[in-house]
Coordinates of C-alpha atoms and ligand atoms in Angstrom, one line a residue:
M1 CA 0.2 -0.4 0.2
T2 CA 1.6 3.4 -1.3
E3 CA 0.8 6.2 1.4
K4 CA -1.7 8.6 0.4
I5 CA -1.2 12.1 0.5
F6 CA -3.3 14.3 1.0
I7 CA -4.7 17.2 -1.9
F8 CA -5.5 20.7 -0.9
D9 CA -7.4 22.9 -3.5
T10 CA -6.9 26.4 -3.2
T11 CA -8.3 27.4 -6.6
L12 CA -11.3 28.9 -5.3
R13 CA -9.1 31.1 -2.8
D14 CA -5.6 31.7 -4.1
G15 CA -6.6 31.1 -7.5
E16 CA -9.7 33.6 -7.1
Q17 CA -7.7 36.0 -5.5
C18 CA -6.1 36.6 -8.8
P19 CA -7.0 39.8 -10.9
G20 CA -10.0 39.2 -13.4
A21 CA -10.5 35.9 -11.7
S22 CA -13.3 36.8 -9.4
L23 CA -16.3 33.8 -9.6
N24 CA -19.5 35.0 -8.3
T25 CA -21.4 32.6 -6.0
N26 CA -22.9 29.8 -8.1
E27 CA -19.7 29.4 -10.2
K28 CA -17.7 29.0 -7.1
L29 CA -20.8 26.0 -6.0
E30 CA -20.2 24.4 -9.1
I31 CA -16.4 24.5 -9.1
A32 CA -16.8 23.1 -5.7
R33 CA -19.0 20.4 -6.8
Y34 CA -16.3 19.3 -9.8
L35 CA -13.7 19.4 -6.5
E36 CA -15.9 17.1 -4.8
K37 CA -16.3 14.8 -7.7
M38 CA -12.5 14.7 -8.0
R39 CA -12.5 13.7 -4.4
V40 CA -9.4 16.8 -3.6
D41 CA -9.8 15.9 0.4
V42 CA -9.9 19.5 1.0
I43 CA -11.4 22.6 -0.9
E44 CA -10.3 26.4 0.6
A45 CA -13.4 27.3 -0.4
G46 CA -12.4 31.1 0.3
F47 CA -11.0 33.8 2.5
P48 CA -14.7 35.1 4.6
V49 CA -13.4 38.3 6.2
S50 CA -12.1 39.8 2.4
S51 CA -15.4 40.4 1.3
P52 CA -19.0 39.8 1.9
G53 CA -18.8 37.6 -1.4
D54 CA -16.3 35.4 -0.2
F55 CA -18.5 34.7 2.9
E56 CA -21.5 33.9 1.0
G57 CA -19.1 31.7 -1.4
V58 CA -17.3 29.9 1.4
E59 CA -20.7 29.8 3.0
I60 CA -22.6 28.1 0.9
I61 CA -20.4 25.6 -0.3
A62 CA -20.0 24.8 3.7
K63 CA -23.4 24.2 4.0
N64 CA -23.6 21.7 0.2
I65 CA -20.7 20.2 -0.4
K66 CA -20.7 16.8 1.8
N67 CA -17.9 15.1 1.4
T68 CA -14.9 17.0 1.4
T69 CA -13.2 18.8 4.1
I70 CA -14.1 22.9 4.0
T71 CA -12.0 25.5 5.3
G72 CA -11.8 29.0 5.2
L73 CA -8.6 31.4 5.5
C74 CA -8.0 33.8 8.1
R75 CA -5.4 35.9 9.5
A76 CA -4.5 35.0 13.0
V77 CA -6.4 37.8 14.3
E78 CA -9.7 37.2 16.2
R79 CA -12.2 39.3 13.8
D80 CA -10.6 37.0 10.3
I81 CA -10.6 33.8 13.2
K82 CA -14.5 33.9 14.2
C83 CA -15.6 34.9 10.6
A84 CA -14.1 32.5 9.6
W85 CA -16.0 30.2 11.5
D86 CA -18.9 31.6 10.9
A87 CA -18.5 30.6 7.2
I88 CA -17.4 27.1 7.5
K89 CA -19.1 26.2 10.9
S90 CA -22.2 24.2 8.9
A91 CA -19.2 22.0 7.2
Q92 CA -19.8 18.3 8.0
K93 CA -15.7 18.4 7.7
P94 CA -14.6 22.0 8.8
R95 CA -11.6 23.3 9.1
I96 CA -9.9 26.7 10.0
H97 CA -7.0 27.6 8.3
T98 CA -5.2 30.7 10.0
F99 CA -1.9 32.2 9.0
I100 CA 0.7 34.8 10.1
A101 CA 3.6 35.9 8.1
T102 CA 7.4 34.4 10.3
S103 CA 10.2 36.0 7.4
P104 CA 12.5 38.9 9.1
I105 CA 10.7 41.2 5.3
H106 CA 7.7 40.4 6.1
M107 CA 7.7 40.8 10.4
K108 CA 9.7 43.9 9.7
L109 CA 8.2 45.5 6.7
K110 CA 4.5 44.1 6.6
L111 CA 3.4 43.6 9.8
E112 CA 5.7 45.6 12.0
K113 CA 6.1 43.2 14.2
T114 CA 8.9 41.3 16.5
P115 CA 9.7 36.9 16.0
Q116 CA 8.4 37.1 19.5
E117 CA 5.1 39.6 18.7
V118 CA 4.7 36.8 15.8
L119 CA 5.1 34.0 17.4
Q120 CA 2.2 35.1 20.6
Q121 CA -0.1 36.0 17.9
A122 CA 0.5 32.6 16.0
V123 CA -0.2 31.1 19.7
S124 CA -3.2 32.9 20.5
A125 CA -4.7 32.3 17.2
V126 CA -4.4 28.7 16.7
K127 CA -6.1 28.4 20.5
L128 CA -8.8 30.5 19.4
A129 CA -9.0 28.7 16.5
K130 CA -8.7 25.4 18.2
S131 CA -11.6 26.3 20.9
Y132 CA -14.6 26.3 17.7
C133 CA -13.4 23.8 15.4
P134 CA -11.2 20.7 15.9
E135 CA -9.1 20.7 12.6
V136 CA -7.2 23.5 12.7
E137 CA -4.4 24.2 9.8
F138 CA -1.5 26.8 10.9
S139 CA 0.4 28.8 7.7
A140 CA 4.0 30.1 8.5
E141 CA 3.7 32.6 5.5
D142 CA 7.3 33.3 3.7
A143 CA 8.2 30.1 5.5
S144 CA 10.8 29.9 2.4
R145 CA 12.3 33.1 3.2
S146 CA 12.5 32.3 7.4
E147 CA 15.3 31.6 9.4
P148 CA 15.1 28.0 10.2
E149 CA 15.4 28.4 14.0
F150 CA 12.4 30.5 14.2
L151 CA 10.0 28.6 12.1
Y152 CA 11.4 25.2 14.0
K153 CA 9.9 27.5 16.9
V154 CA 6.6 28.8 15.5
F155 CA 5.6 24.9 14.5
E156 CA 6.2 23.6 17.9
E157 CA 4.1 26.1 19.3
V158 CA 1.2 26.4 17.6
I159 CA 1.3 22.8 17.6
K160 CA 1.1 22.7 21.3
A161 CA -1.9 25.2 20.9
G162 CA -3.4 22.8 19.0
A163 CA -2.6 23.1 15.3
T164 CA -3.2 19.7 13.7
I165 CA -2.1 20.7 10.1
V166 CA 1.4 23.4 9.9
N167 CA 1.9 24.3 6.3
V168 CA 5.1 25.5 4.4
P169 CA 4.5 28.4 1.8
D170 CA 6.7 29.3 -0.6
T171 CA 5.0 32.3 -0.5
V172 CA 6.6 34.3 -3.1
G173 CA 8.2 31.3 -5.6
Y174 CA 12.1 31.9 -4.2
S175 CA 12.8 28.3 -3.6
Q176 CA 14.8 26.3 -5.9
P177 CA 13.5 22.1 -5.3
D178 CA 16.9 21.3 -3.6
E179 CA 16.5 23.8 -1.1
F180 CA 13.1 23.3 -0.5
G181 CA 13.4 19.5 0.7
Q182 CA 15.5 20.7 2.9
L183 CA 13.7 22.9 4.7
I184 CA 11.0 19.9 4.7
Q185 CA 13.6 17.9 5.9
G186 CA 14.8 20.4 8.9
I187 CA 11.6 21.3 10.3
K188 CA 11.0 17.1 10.2
K189 CA 14.1 16.7 12.7
N190 CA 14.2 20.0 15.0
V191 CA 10.4 20.6 15.9
P192 CA 9.9 17.9 18.8
N193 CA 6.7 17.3 18.6
I194 CA 6.4 17.3 14.5
E195 CA 4.5 14.0 14.5
Q196 CA 1.8 14.9 15.8
A197 CA 0.6 17.5 12.8
I198 CA 0.6 17.1 9.6
I199 CA 3.1 18.5 7.3
S200 CA 1.7 20.7 4.4
V201 CA 3.5 22.6 1.3
H202 CA 2.0 25.7 -0.8
C203 CA 4.3 26.5 -3.6
H204 CA 4.0 29.4 -6.3
N205 CA 5.7 29.7 -9.2
D206 CA 7.1 32.2 -9.7
L207 CA 10.7 30.6 -11.0
G208 CA 8.5 28.0 -12.6
M209 CA 9.2 25.7 -10.0
A210 CA 6.4 25.1 -7.8
V211 CA 5.3 21.8 -8.8
A212 CA 8.9 20.4 -8.7
N213 CA 9.2 21.9 -4.9
S214 CA 6.1 20.5 -3.7
L215 CA 7.2 16.6 -5.3
E216 CA 10.8 16.9 -3.2
S217 CA 9.1 18.3 -0.6
L218 CA 7.3 14.2 -0.6
K219 CA 10.7 12.6 -0.1
F220 CA 11.0 14.6 3.1
G221 CA 7.4 13.5 5.0
V222 CA 4.9 16.1 3.7
R223 CA 1.6 14.7 3.3
Q224 CA -0.4 17.8 2.0
I225 CA -0.2 19.3 -0.8
E226 CA -2.2 22.6 -1.4
C227 CA -2.8 23.7 -5.4
T228 CA -5.2 25.4 -7.9
M229 CA -6.3 23.4 -11.1
N230 CA -4.5 25.1 -13.5
G231 CA -2.4 26.2 -12.0
I232 CA -3.7 30.0 -11.6
G233 CA -3.1 31.8 -8.3
E234 CA -1.4 34.9 -7.1
R235 CA 1.1 36.3 -9.6
A236 CA 2.5 33.2 -11.8
G237 CA 0.3 31.0 -9.7
N238 CA 0.1 28.0 -7.6
A239 CA 1.7 24.4 -7.8
S240 CA -0.8 23.1 -10.6
L241 CA -3.3 20.2 -9.2
E242 CA -3.3 18.1 -12.7
E243 CA -0.2 17.8 -12.6
I244 CA 0.9 16.6 -8.9
A245 CA -2.0 14.2 -9.6
M246 CA -1.0 13.1 -12.9
A247 CA 2.9 12.6 -11.4
L248 CA 1.7 10.6 -8.4
H249 CA -0.5 8.4 -10.4
T250 CA 1.7 8.4 -13.6
R251 CA 5.0 7.5 -11.4
E252 CA 3.8 5.6 -8.6
D253 CA 6.5 3.6 -8.7
F254 CA 9.2 6.8 -8.2
Y255 CA 7.4 8.3 -5.6
N256 CA 5.1 5.5 -3.7
K257 CA 2.7 7.6 -3.0
S258 CA -0.7 7.8 -3.9
T259 CA -3.5 10.5 -3.7
N260 CA -7.7 10.1 -4.1
I261 CA -8.3 11.7 -6.5
D262 CA -10.5 10.7 -9.6
T263 CA -8.0 11.5 -12.3
H264 CA -10.9 11.4 -14.7
Y265 CA -13.0 14.2 -13.3
I266 CA -9.6 16.2 -13.9
Y267 CA -10.5 17.7 -17.7
P268 CA -13.8 18.5 -17.0
T269 CA -12.8 20.4 -14.0
S270 CA -10.4 22.5 -15.9
K271 CA -12.1 23.0 -18.9
L272 CA -14.9 24.5 -15.6
V273 CA -12.4 26.6 -14.2
S274 CA -10.7 27.9 -17.6
R275 CA -14.4 28.8 -18.5
L276 CA -15.8 30.4 -15.3
T277 CA -12.5 32.6 -14.7
G278 CA -11.9 33.1 -18.1
F279 CA -8.2 32.4 -18.1
V280 CA -7.6 30.0 -20.9
V281 CA -4.9 27.4 -20.4
Q282 CA -2.0 27.7 -22.5
P283 CA -2.2 25.2 -25.3
N284 CA 1.2 23.4 -24.4
K285 CA 0.4 23.1 -20.6
A286 CA 1.3 19.9 -19.3
I287 CA -1.8 17.5 -18.7
V288 CA -4.9 19.6 -19.8
G289 CA -2.8 21.9 -22.4
K290 CA -5.2 21.1 -26.3
N291 CA -2.1 19.8 -27.4
A292 CA -0.8 17.5 -24.2
F293 CA -2.4 14.6 -25.7
A294 CA -1.2 15.7 -29.6
H295 CA 1.0 14.3 -32.2
E296 CA 1.7 16.6 -34.9
A297 CA 5.6 15.1 -35.5
G298 CA 4.9 12.4 -38.6
I299 CA 7.7 9.7 -37.0
H300 CA 5.6 10.4 -33.4
Q301 CA 2.1 9.4 -35.5
A302 CA 3.3 6.6 -37.3
G303 CA 4.6 5.5 -33.3
I304 CA 1.1 6.3 -32.2
L305 CA -0.9 4.4 -34.5
K306 CA 1.9 1.3 -33.6
D307 CA 1.3 1.2 -30.2
T308 CA -0.2 4.7 -28.1
S309 CA 2.9 3.5 -25.8
T310 CA 5.8 4.9 -28.0
Y311 CA 4.8 8.9 -27.3
E312 CA 2.0 8.4 -24.9
I313 CA 2.5 7.8 -20.8
M314 CA -0.5 8.5 -20.0
K315 CA -3.5 7.9 -21.7
P316 CA -6.1 11.1 -22.7
Q317 CA -9.1 8.6 -20.8
T318 CA -7.7 9.3 -17.7
I319 CA -7.7 12.9 -17.5
G320 CA -11.3 12.3 -19.0
L321 CA -10.4 13.6 -22.3
E322 CA -12.2 11.9 -24.8
S323 CA -11.9 11.3 -28.3
N324 CA -13.5 12.9 -31.3
Q325 CA -16.4 11.3 -29.6
L326 CA -19.8 11.9 -31.5
V327 CA -22.5 11.9 -29.0
L328 CA -25.5 13.4 -30.1
G329 CA -27.3 15.0 -32.6
K330 CA -30.6 16.4 -32.9
H331 CA -32.2 13.2 -33.4
S332 CA -31.5 12.0 -29.9
G333 CA -33.9 12.0 -27.7
R334 CA -34.4 12.5 -23.7
N335 CA -33.6 9.4 -23.0
A336 CA -30.0 9.5 -24.6
F337 CA -29.7 13.0 -23.5
K338 CA -30.1 12.4 -19.9
S339 CA -27.4 9.2 -20.2
R340 CA -24.8 11.2 -21.4
L341 CA -25.4 13.7 -19.1
L342 CA -25.3 11.2 -16.1
E343 CA -22.0 9.3 -17.5
L344 CA -20.1 12.9 -18.0
G345 CA -21.4 13.5 -14.1
Y346 CA -24.6 15.2 -14.4
A347 CA -27.4 13.8 -12.4
L348 CA -30.0 16.8 -12.8
E349 CA -33.4 16.2 -11.1
K350 CA -36.4 16.7 -13.1
E351 CA -37.1 20.9 -13.8
K352 CA -33.5 21.4 -14.6
L353 CA -32.9 18.3 -17.0
N354 CA -35.9 19.7 -18.7
K355 CA -34.7 23.0 -19.3
S356 CA -31.7 21.4 -20.6
F357 CA -32.9 19.8 -22.6
E358 CA -34.5 22.5 -24.5
Q359 CA -31.8 24.4 -24.5
F360 CA -29.9 21.5 -26.0
K361 CA -32.0 21.1 -28.6
Q362 CA -32.3 24.5 -29.8
L363 CA -28.3 23.7 -29.9
A364 CA -28.6 20.8 -32.0
D365 CA -31.0 23.2 -34.6
K366 CA -27.5 25.5 -35.2
K367 CA -24.6 22.7 -34.8
K368 CA -25.1 19.4 -36.3
E369 CA -23.1 17.3 -34.1
I370 CA -22.6 17.6 -30.3
Y371 CA -19.2 16.2 -29.0
S372 CA -19.5 15.7 -25.0
E373 CA -17.3 18.9 -24.8
D374 CA -20.2 21.0 -26.3
L375 CA -22.9 19.3 -23.5
V376 CA -20.1 20.6 -20.5
A377 CA -20.4 24.0 -22.0
L378 CA -24.0 23.9 -22.5
M379 CA -24.3 23.0 -18.0
S380 CA -21.4 24.7 -17.1
E381 CA -23.7 28.0 -18.7
I382 CA -27.1 26.1 -17.0
L383 CA -25.7 25.3 -14.0
V384 CA -23.9 28.7 -13.0
E385 CA -26.4 30.8 -14.0
D386 CA -26.9 33.9 -12.1
I387 CA -30.5 34.0 -10.8
T388 CA -29.7 37.4 -8.9
D389 CA -29.6 39.1 -12.9
I390 CA -30.8 42.4 -12.4
Y391 CA -31.2 42.8 -16.6
E392 CA -32.3 39.9 -19.0
L393 CA -31.8 40.1 -22.3
K394 CA -35.0 39.7 -24.7
Y395 CA -33.4 40.7 -28.1
F396 CA -31.2 42.9 -29.9
H397 CA -31.0 43.8 -33.9
V398 CA -27.9 45.5 -35.3
N399 CA -27.5 46.9 -38.5
T400 CA -24.3 46.8 -40.0
G401 CA -22.4 47.1 -43.2
N402 CA -18.7 48.2 -44.4
S403 CA -20.0 51.6 -45.7
I404 CA -22.9 52.0 -42.8
L405 CA -22.3 53.3 -39.4
P406 CA -22.8 49.9 -37.0
T407 CA -26.3 50.9 -34.8
A408 CA -28.1 48.8 -32.2
T409 CA -31.5 48.0 -31.1
V410 CA -31.7 46.6 -27.9
R411 CA -34.4 45.3 -25.6
L412 CA -34.0 44.4 -21.7
K413 CA -36.5 43.4 -18.7
K414 CA -35.5 44.6 -15.2
E415 CA -38.0 43.1 -13.2
D416 CA -41.2 43.2 -14.8
K417 CA -40.7 46.7 -16.9
I418 CA -39.2 45.9 -20.6
F419 CA -36.4 48.5 -21.8
E420 CA -35.2 49.8 -25.3
D421 CA -32.8 52.0 -26.5
A422 CA -30.4 52.5 -29.3
A423 CA -26.8 53.6 -30.1
C424 CA -24.3 53.3 -32.7
G425 CA -20.8 52.5 -32.3
D426 CA -17.2 51.7 -33.8
G427 CA -18.4 48.5 -34.9
P428 CA -21.5 45.8 -33.9
V429 CA -20.5 45.1 -31.0
D430 CA -19.4 48.6 -30.1
A431 CA -23.1 49.4 -30.4
V432 CA -24.9 46.8 -28.8
F433 CA -22.6 47.3 -25.7
N434 CA -23.5 51.5 -26.0
A435 CA -26.9 50.6 -26.1
I436 CA -26.8 48.4 -23.5
D437 CA -24.8 51.2 -21.5
R438 CA -27.5 53.8 -22.6
I439 CA -30.4 51.4 -20.7
T440 CA -28.6 50.4 -17.6
G441 CA -26.7 53.7 -16.9
V442 CA -23.8 52.0 -16.4
K443 CA -20.3 53.5 -16.9
V444 CA -17.9 51.1 -17.2
K445 CA -14.4 50.8 -18.7
L446 CA -13.7 47.2 -21.1
S447 CA -10.9 46.3 -19.8
D448 CA -10.5 42.6 -21.6
Y449 CA -12.4 40.9 -24.8
Y450 CA -12.4 38.6 -26.7
I451 CA -13.7 35.4 -28.4
K452 CA -12.6 31.9 -28.6
A453 CA -13.8 28.2 -30.5
L454 CA -15.1 26.0 -27.4
T455 CA -15.8 23.5 -29.2
R456 CA -15.1 21.6 -32.9
G457 CA -16.6 22.1 -36.2
K458 CA -17.4 24.8 -38.8
D459 CA -20.7 25.4 -36.7
A460 CA -18.2 25.8 -33.3
Q461 CA -19.7 27.2 -30.0
G462 CA -18.3 30.2 -29.4
E463 CA -17.5 31.9 -26.2
A464 CA -17.2 35.4 -25.2
V465 CA -15.4 36.5 -22.4
V466 CA -15.8 40.3 -21.5
E467 CA -14.4 41.8 -18.6
I468 CA -15.1 45.4 -17.5
K469 CA -13.8 47.6 -14.4
D470 CA -15.6 49.5 -12.2
N471 CA -13.4 51.4 -9.5
G472 CA -10.6 49.4 -10.1
R473 CA -12.6 45.9 -9.7
S474 CA -13.0 43.8 -11.9
F475 CA -16.0 42.0 -13.2
V476 CA -15.6 39.0 -15.6
G477 CA -19.1 37.6 -18.0
K478 CA -18.9 35.0 -20.0
S479 CA -21.4 33.2 -22.9
I480 CA -21.3 30.8 -25.3
S481 CA -23.9 30.4 -28.1
T482 CA -22.9 29.4 -32.2
D483 CA -23.2 33.5 -32.8
T484 CA -20.6 35.1 -31.7
L485 CA -22.2 38.6 -31.1
E486 CA -24.9 37.5 -29.1
A487 CA -22.0 35.0 -26.8
S488 CA -20.8 38.8 -26.8
V489 CA -23.7 40.6 -26.0
K490 CA -24.9 38.3 -23.1
A491 CA -21.1 38.0 -21.5
Y492 CA -21.4 41.9 -21.7
L493 CA -24.8 41.9 -20.0
K494 CA -23.7 39.1 -17.3
A495 CA -20.4 41.2 -16.4
I496 CA -22.8 44.5 -16.0
N497 CA -25.4 42.2 -13.7
K498 CA -22.5 40.8 -11.5
M499 CA -21.4 44.2 -11.3
L500 CA -25.0 45.4 -10.3
V501 CA -25.6 42.5 -7.9
Q502 CA -22.4 43.6 -6.2
L503 CA -23.7 47.2 -5.6
N504 CA -26.9 46.5 -4.8
R505 CA -26.0 43.7 -2.0
G506 CA -23.3 46.3 -0.9
L507 CA -20.7 43.9 -1.6
G508 CA -18.7 46.6 -3.7
S509 CA -16.3 47.0 -1.1
Q510 CA -12.4 46.3 -1.7
K511 CA -12.1 42.5 -1.6
K512 CA -8.6 41.7 -1.0
I513 CA -6.9 41.8 2.1
D514 CA -2.7 41.6 2.9
Ligands
LIG601 O1 1.4 31.7 -0.6 C1 0.8 32.2 0.7 O2 1.6 32.0 2.1 C2 -0.4 31.9 1.2 C3 -1.2 31.6 2.3 C4 -1.9 32.7 3.1 C5 -1.1 29.8 2.9 O3 -1.2 32.0 0.2
LIG602 ZN1 0.0 31.3 -1.5

């Protein structure tokens, strides 16, 4: 039996923390459901004190996800810890994750505290967290640039205070694998009560070492790895979950360790995260990049045709990637649709199934061949629909050409009222966006906008991603359609709705702390 390594997923916290990635509550819950299906051991669902929106996301995930430990991050201060506990207390398996920086640079320049003060604060925080929750994780932020002797002392004292997991972050992605391994070895040797806690690592990717550092640390007794889907996260990101999981799966012979991850959910989860955050996965990204299993060179193709093991060390099916499977078409019935959805992991109750079937039929009218990826895209659109949308698109019409000024008419519904207006613009998209601005009265800056083909074929579905900025905060809207103009209009309206929902709920406050 190989030793189990716990996978702690922080896509919804460290991943969501990067600029432009902001997700609404439904989207967070949908990602959490996939993480649960993929059998990660811990979901870090957010940083509850950082904004009411974060609190709400963590609380809803804690209430809905039953089989996975749910944690919320908090600084080592009373207000944060209480708030984190309030957000996660209804989870079946709650964990409080508290942190304070331990490196000389952070203690002196950021916290303006002495090491002694930091030590005391860490211990008090863990004691308070423990009074609420049996499972407490303590992170020594910037551990890799901390004085090892001080780090040993902090870990020893927080374990005495009740920490059950001690986490070693390479916060700024500075460490090299050998060095990081030595740090873990030092902790293992010099913290007298270390056997009473699980050692965890949390590596950032500034020098491209996040996965290498995480895997190296396993040699020295680490039992939990913190990572994110597609490696998203602050700056250059975090260690990528799919790379860690597949390295341990493919090279179990080398590591002699395994995880609980159901690898078949890796690809669908990666797609979902990319779609909902709007962060495109680079084509050559290990495991989940679009080229990760594509063989272009003739000599490779010849080898693959003879035997896939010539150039393939993993099977695409292992990560849930299907090869060219035509799934359904316009004549497919409800049962075929339902059973294909079940195979893809969607068990829908009647109402949702009916709605999805209707939309599938509409799609099948426009698009002859429907693949699994079309269904995954359709489902993620349906399942994360924001029920709190303020404006609903009823209709748009654009007059355009290469010799006229593009003009658009848009009709929106808000509560029971219909609003209509028209505007012109530099192009058809600009004209519709301007008409929407006139109706909603919002003044935002369009900071990003792109369209990409989401599925295969000439009639592929296009996904439009729109990012708008208001007072320094960004809101991303995404939508898919076989008509790219329609996708763009819906994506823009989604971004505006997100912004208005947050403003209406008073959630427009500065989100990030630290
Ligand atoms: O990178 C980091 O140090 C963190 C901690 C809060 C765990 O994200
Ligand atoms: Zn981090």
